[in-house]
XYZ file of C-alpha atoms in Angstrom:
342
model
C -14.886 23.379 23.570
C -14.975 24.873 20.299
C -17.944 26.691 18.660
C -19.544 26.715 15.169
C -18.345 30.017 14.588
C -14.779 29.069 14.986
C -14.855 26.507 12.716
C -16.705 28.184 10.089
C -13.510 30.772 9.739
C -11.071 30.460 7.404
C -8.101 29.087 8.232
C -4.132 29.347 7.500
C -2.254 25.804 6.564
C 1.780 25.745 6.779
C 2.986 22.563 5.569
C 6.917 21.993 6.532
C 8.929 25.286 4.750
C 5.714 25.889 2.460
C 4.459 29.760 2.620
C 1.289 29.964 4.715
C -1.850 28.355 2.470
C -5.336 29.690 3.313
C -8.139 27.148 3.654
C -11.786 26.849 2.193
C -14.332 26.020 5.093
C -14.280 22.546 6.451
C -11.789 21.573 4.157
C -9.260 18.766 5.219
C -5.573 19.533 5.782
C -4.481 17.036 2.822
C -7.242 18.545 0.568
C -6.102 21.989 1.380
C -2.545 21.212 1.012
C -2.875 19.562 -2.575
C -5.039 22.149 -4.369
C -1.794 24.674 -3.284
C 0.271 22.537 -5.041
C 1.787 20.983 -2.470
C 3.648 17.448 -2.424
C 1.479 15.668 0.125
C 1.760 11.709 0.144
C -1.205 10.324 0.155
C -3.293 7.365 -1.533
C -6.500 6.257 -0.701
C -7.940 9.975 0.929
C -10.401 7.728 3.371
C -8.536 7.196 6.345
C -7.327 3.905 5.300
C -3.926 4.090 4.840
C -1.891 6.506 6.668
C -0.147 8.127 3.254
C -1.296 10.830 4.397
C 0.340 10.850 8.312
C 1.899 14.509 9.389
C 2.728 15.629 12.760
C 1.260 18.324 14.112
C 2.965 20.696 15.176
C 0.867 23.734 16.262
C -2.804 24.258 16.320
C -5.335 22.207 16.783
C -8.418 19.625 14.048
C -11.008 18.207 14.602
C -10.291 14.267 13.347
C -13.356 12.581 11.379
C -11.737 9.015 12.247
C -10.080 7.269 15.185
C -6.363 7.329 13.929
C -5.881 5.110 16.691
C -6.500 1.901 14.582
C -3.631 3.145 11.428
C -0.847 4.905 13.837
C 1.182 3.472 16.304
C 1.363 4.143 20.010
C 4.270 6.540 19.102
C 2.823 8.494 16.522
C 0.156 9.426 18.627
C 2.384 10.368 21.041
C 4.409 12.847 19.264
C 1.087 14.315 17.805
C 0.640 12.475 14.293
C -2.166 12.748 12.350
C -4.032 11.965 9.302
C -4.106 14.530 6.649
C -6.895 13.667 4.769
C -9.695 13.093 7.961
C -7.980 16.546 9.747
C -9.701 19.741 9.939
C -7.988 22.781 10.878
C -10.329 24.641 14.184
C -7.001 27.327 14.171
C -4.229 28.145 12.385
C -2.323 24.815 11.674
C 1.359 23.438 11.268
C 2.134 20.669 10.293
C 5.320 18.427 9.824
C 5.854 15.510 6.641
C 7.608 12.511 7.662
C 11.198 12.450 6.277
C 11.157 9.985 3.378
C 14.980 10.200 1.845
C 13.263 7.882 -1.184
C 10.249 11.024 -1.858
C 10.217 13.292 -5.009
C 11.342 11.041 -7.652
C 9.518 12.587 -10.843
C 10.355 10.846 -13.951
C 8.637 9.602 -17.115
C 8.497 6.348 -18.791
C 6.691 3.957 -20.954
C 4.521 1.056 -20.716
C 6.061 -1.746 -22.680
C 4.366 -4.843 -21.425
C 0.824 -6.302 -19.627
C 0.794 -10.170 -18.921
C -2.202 -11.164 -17.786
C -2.009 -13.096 -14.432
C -5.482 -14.643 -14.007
C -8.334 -13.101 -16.280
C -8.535 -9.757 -13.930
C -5.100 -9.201 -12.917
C -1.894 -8.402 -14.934
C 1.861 -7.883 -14.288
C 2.665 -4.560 -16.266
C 5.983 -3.029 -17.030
C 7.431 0.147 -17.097
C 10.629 1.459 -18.444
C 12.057 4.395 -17.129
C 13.596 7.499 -18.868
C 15.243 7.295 -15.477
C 16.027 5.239 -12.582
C 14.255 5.060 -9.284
C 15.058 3.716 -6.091
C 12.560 2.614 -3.241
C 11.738 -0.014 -0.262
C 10.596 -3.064 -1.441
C 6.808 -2.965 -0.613
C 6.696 1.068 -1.149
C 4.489 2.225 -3.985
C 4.368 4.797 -6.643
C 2.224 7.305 -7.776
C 1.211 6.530 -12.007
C -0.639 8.925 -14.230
C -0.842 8.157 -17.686
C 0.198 11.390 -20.118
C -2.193 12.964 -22.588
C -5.245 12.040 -20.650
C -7.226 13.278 -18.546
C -7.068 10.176 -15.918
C -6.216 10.839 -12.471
C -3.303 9.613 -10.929
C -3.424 6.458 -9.432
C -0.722 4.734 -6.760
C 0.276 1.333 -7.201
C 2.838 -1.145 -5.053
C 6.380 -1.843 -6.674
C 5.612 -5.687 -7.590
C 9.744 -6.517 -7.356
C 12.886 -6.170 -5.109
C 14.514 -3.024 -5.932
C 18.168 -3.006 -7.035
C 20.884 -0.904 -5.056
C 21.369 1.692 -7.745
C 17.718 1.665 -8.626
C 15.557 0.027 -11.296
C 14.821 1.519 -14.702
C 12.062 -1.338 -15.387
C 9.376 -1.423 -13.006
C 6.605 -3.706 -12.252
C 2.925 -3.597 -10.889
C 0.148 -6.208 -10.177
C -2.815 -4.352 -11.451
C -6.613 -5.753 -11.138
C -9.010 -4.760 -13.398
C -11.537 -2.804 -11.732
C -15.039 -2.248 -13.019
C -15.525 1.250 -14.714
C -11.989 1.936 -13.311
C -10.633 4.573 -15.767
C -6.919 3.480 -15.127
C -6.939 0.261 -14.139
C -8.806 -0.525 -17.614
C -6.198 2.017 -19.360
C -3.248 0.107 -17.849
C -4.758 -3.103 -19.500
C -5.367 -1.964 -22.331
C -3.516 -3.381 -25.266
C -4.016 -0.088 -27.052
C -1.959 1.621 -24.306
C 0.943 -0.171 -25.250
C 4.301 2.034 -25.802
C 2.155 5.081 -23.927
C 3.731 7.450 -22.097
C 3.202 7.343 -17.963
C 4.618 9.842 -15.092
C 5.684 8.238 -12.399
C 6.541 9.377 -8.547
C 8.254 7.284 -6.169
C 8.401 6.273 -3.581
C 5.690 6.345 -1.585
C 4.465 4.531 1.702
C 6.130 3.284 5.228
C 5.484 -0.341 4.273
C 8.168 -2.247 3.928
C 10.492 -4.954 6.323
C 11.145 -4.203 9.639
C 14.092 -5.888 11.762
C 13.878 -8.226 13.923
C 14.145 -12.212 13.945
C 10.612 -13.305 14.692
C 8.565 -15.138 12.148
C 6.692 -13.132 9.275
C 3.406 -13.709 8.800
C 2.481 -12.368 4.706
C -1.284 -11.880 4.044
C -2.185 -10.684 0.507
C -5.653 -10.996 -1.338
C -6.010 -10.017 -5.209
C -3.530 -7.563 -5.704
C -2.306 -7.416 -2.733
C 0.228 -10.006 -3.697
C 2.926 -7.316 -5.122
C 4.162 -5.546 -2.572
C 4.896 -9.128 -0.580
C 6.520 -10.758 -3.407
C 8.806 -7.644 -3.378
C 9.566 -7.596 0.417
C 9.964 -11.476 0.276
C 12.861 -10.953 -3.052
C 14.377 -8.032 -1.290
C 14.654 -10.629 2.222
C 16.719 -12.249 0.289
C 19.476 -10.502 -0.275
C 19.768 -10.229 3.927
C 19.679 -11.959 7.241
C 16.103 -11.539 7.392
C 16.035 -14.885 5.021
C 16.939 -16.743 8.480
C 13.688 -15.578 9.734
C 10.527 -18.330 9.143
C 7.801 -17.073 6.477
C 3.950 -18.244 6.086
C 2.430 -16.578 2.976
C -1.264 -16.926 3.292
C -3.289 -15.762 -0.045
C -6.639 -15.570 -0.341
C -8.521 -16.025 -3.237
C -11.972 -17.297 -5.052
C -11.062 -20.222 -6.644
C -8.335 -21.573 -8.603
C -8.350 -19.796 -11.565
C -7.491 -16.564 -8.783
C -4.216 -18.163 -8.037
C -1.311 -16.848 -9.805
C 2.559 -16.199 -9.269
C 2.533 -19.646 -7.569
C 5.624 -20.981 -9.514
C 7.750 -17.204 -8.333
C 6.589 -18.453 -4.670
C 7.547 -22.174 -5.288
C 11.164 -20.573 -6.540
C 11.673 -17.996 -3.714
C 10.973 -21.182 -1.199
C 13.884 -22.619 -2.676
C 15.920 -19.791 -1.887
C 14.886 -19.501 1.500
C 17.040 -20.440 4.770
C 14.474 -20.619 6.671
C 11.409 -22.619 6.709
C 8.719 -21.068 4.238
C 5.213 -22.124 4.263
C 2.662 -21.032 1.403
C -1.331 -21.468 2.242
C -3.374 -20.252 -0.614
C -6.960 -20.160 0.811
C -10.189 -20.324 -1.637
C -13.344 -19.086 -0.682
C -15.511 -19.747 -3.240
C -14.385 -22.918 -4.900
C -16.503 -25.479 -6.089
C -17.150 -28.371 -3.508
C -17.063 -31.001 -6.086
C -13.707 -29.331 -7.572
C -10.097 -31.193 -7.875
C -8.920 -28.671 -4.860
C -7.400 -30.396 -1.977
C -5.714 -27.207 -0.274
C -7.282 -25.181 2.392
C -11.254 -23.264 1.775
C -12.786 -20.686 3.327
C -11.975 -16.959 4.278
C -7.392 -16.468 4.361
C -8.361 -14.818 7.855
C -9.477 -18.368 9.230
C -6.370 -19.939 8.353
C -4.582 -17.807 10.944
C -4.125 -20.295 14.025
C -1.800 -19.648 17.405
C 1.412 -21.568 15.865
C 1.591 -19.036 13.136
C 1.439 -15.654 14.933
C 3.631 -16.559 17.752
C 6.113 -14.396 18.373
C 5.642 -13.023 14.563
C 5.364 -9.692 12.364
C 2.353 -9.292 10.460
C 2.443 -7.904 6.591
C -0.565 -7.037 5.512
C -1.882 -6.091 1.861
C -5.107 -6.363 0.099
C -8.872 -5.400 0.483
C -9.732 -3.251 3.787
C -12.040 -6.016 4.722
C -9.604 -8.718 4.751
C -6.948 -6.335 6.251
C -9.584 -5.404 9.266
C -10.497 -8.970 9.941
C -7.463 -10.276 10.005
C -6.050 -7.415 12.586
C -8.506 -8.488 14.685
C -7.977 -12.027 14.377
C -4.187 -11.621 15.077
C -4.462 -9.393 17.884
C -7.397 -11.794 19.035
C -4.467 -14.786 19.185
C -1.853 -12.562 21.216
C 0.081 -10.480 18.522
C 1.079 -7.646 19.365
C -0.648 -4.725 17.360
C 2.493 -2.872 17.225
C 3.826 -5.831 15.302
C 1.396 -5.770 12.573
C 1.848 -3.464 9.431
C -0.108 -3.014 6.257
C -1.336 -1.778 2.995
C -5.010 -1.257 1.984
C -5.648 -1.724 -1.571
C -9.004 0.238 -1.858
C -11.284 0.115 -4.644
C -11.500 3.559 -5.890
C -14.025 4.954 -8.669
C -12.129 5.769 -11.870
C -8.502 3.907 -10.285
């Protein structure tokens, strides 16, 4: 339908009321959009996470991915797409979802890192100023005076109605990550860290069915703060199973928060950490194996699915729930990619 020579021209990006931005060849509409200086959500830039969702308003891209398996049936009917895997064939408009919680800029300082297990830590922010977001949003961290690129990270805690000035973040150490490694640093104690907020469409949905929380490594943050900001409304009525994978016992952490938010719970709440590479001669008496396994019919009746942690686990799991009747619809989620230098 289209040939070469089309697509080899230059094209002209409008992004909401942003003047007219002119593209470099073959370059992606989020891509083209943030080297203009222009405020595009975003996170992992793979076509894992929908950040990056727009609708499109005029024009037309060619897509890299199926945005089929990240968008919902109603997205793709009014003509969403994914920034970062669209390429403008024509001149191109495009609309940002309206996010009342976007463009919160402040500044703030990291006062605290307590390790978790021996690869993830709880660190804290203060805040020259208050922000406010959707417990399981996340927000965008880039630590001042260096030369490290910003990184995006999921609130850890519920969020308090006139906004928190100390936030929290699970943070796993990744190898040869640049600001992971910074964040855990005990050097980078009392440094200085921009922060914008909030970011993401995952967060608690109404309804009364059961919620079914998934979370591997890190993954664990943005439930913990859906779960404390349940609380605080009727969704605590609504049955929980918190399934967390892990390697082996020494992965586990938060258990005794989880133990505490059970007692606060109406409803029944079930917890099933999962370990898949535990010793066999070990003291362990709980579930083993992949978290995905431990999904059965009884638990995704009728349920919502939360999602958060590695793509694989997030993937595989999808399938598995979808494979057991869920509706897809009913399933949401938040890829925690592995990204060089995060």
């Amino acid at each position: 339908m289209f040939g070469w020579g089309k697509r080899s021209q230059e094209h002209r990006l409008v992004v909401g009321e942003h003047a007219p931005m002119v593209l470099a060849k073959n370059e992606t509409v989020l891509n083209g959009a943030l080297r203009h200086g222009v405020a595009f959500p975003h996170s992992c830039k793979v076509g894992g996470c929908a950040a990056c969702k727009c609708r499109l308003v005029s024009g037309q891209v060619r897509e890299l991915t199926d945005k089929s398996y990240l968008l919902s049936r109603e997205e793709i009917r009014d003509n969403f797409i994914l920034g970062c895997q669209s390429i403008p064939l024509s001149d191109v408009t495009v609309e940002l979802p309206v996010n009342p919680l976007a463009n919160q800029h402040t500044t703030g300082t990291l006062t605290r890192q307590m390790m978790l297990t021996h690869d993830i830590a709880e660190i804290f922010l203060t805040l020259d100023d208050p922000v406010r977001y959707l417990p399981g949003q996340h927000a965008s961290l880039r630590a001042l005076y260096t030369e490290i690129p910003a990184r995006c990270y999921s609130f850890a805690h519920r969020c308090a109605e006139d906004g928190n000035r100390e936030i929290c973040f699970f943070v796993r150490r990744v190898p040869n990550g640049l600001f992971s490694n910074w964040l855990l640093d005990p050097a980078s104690l009392n440094q200085r860290v921009a922060v914008e907020a909030s970011l993401g469409d995952f967060h608690l949905r109404p309804g009364d069915s059961a919620l079914v929380c998934m979370a591997g490594g890190s993954g664990l943050s943005p439930l913990i703060a859906l779960l404390e900001g349940a609380c605080d409304t009727e969704a605590v009525n609504r049955p929980v199973y918190l399934l967390m994978g892990a390697r082996s016992q020494r992965d586990l952490y938060y258990t005794d928060e989880i133990r505490a938010l059970q007692q606060r719970w109406r409803a029944p709440f079930t917890f099933l950490p999962v370990l898949s590479e535990e010793p066999a001669d070990s003291d362990w008496s709980g579930l083993r194996g992949w978290v995905t396994d431990a999904l059965t019919p009884e638990i995704t009746a009728n349920a919502q699915g939360y999602l958060c942690g590695p793509p694989p686990m997030i993937d595989v799991a999808i399938e598995r729930m979808t494979a057991l009747g869920m509706d897809r619809e009913a399933i949401f989620f938040d890829k925690f990619s592995d990204q060089t230098a995060r």
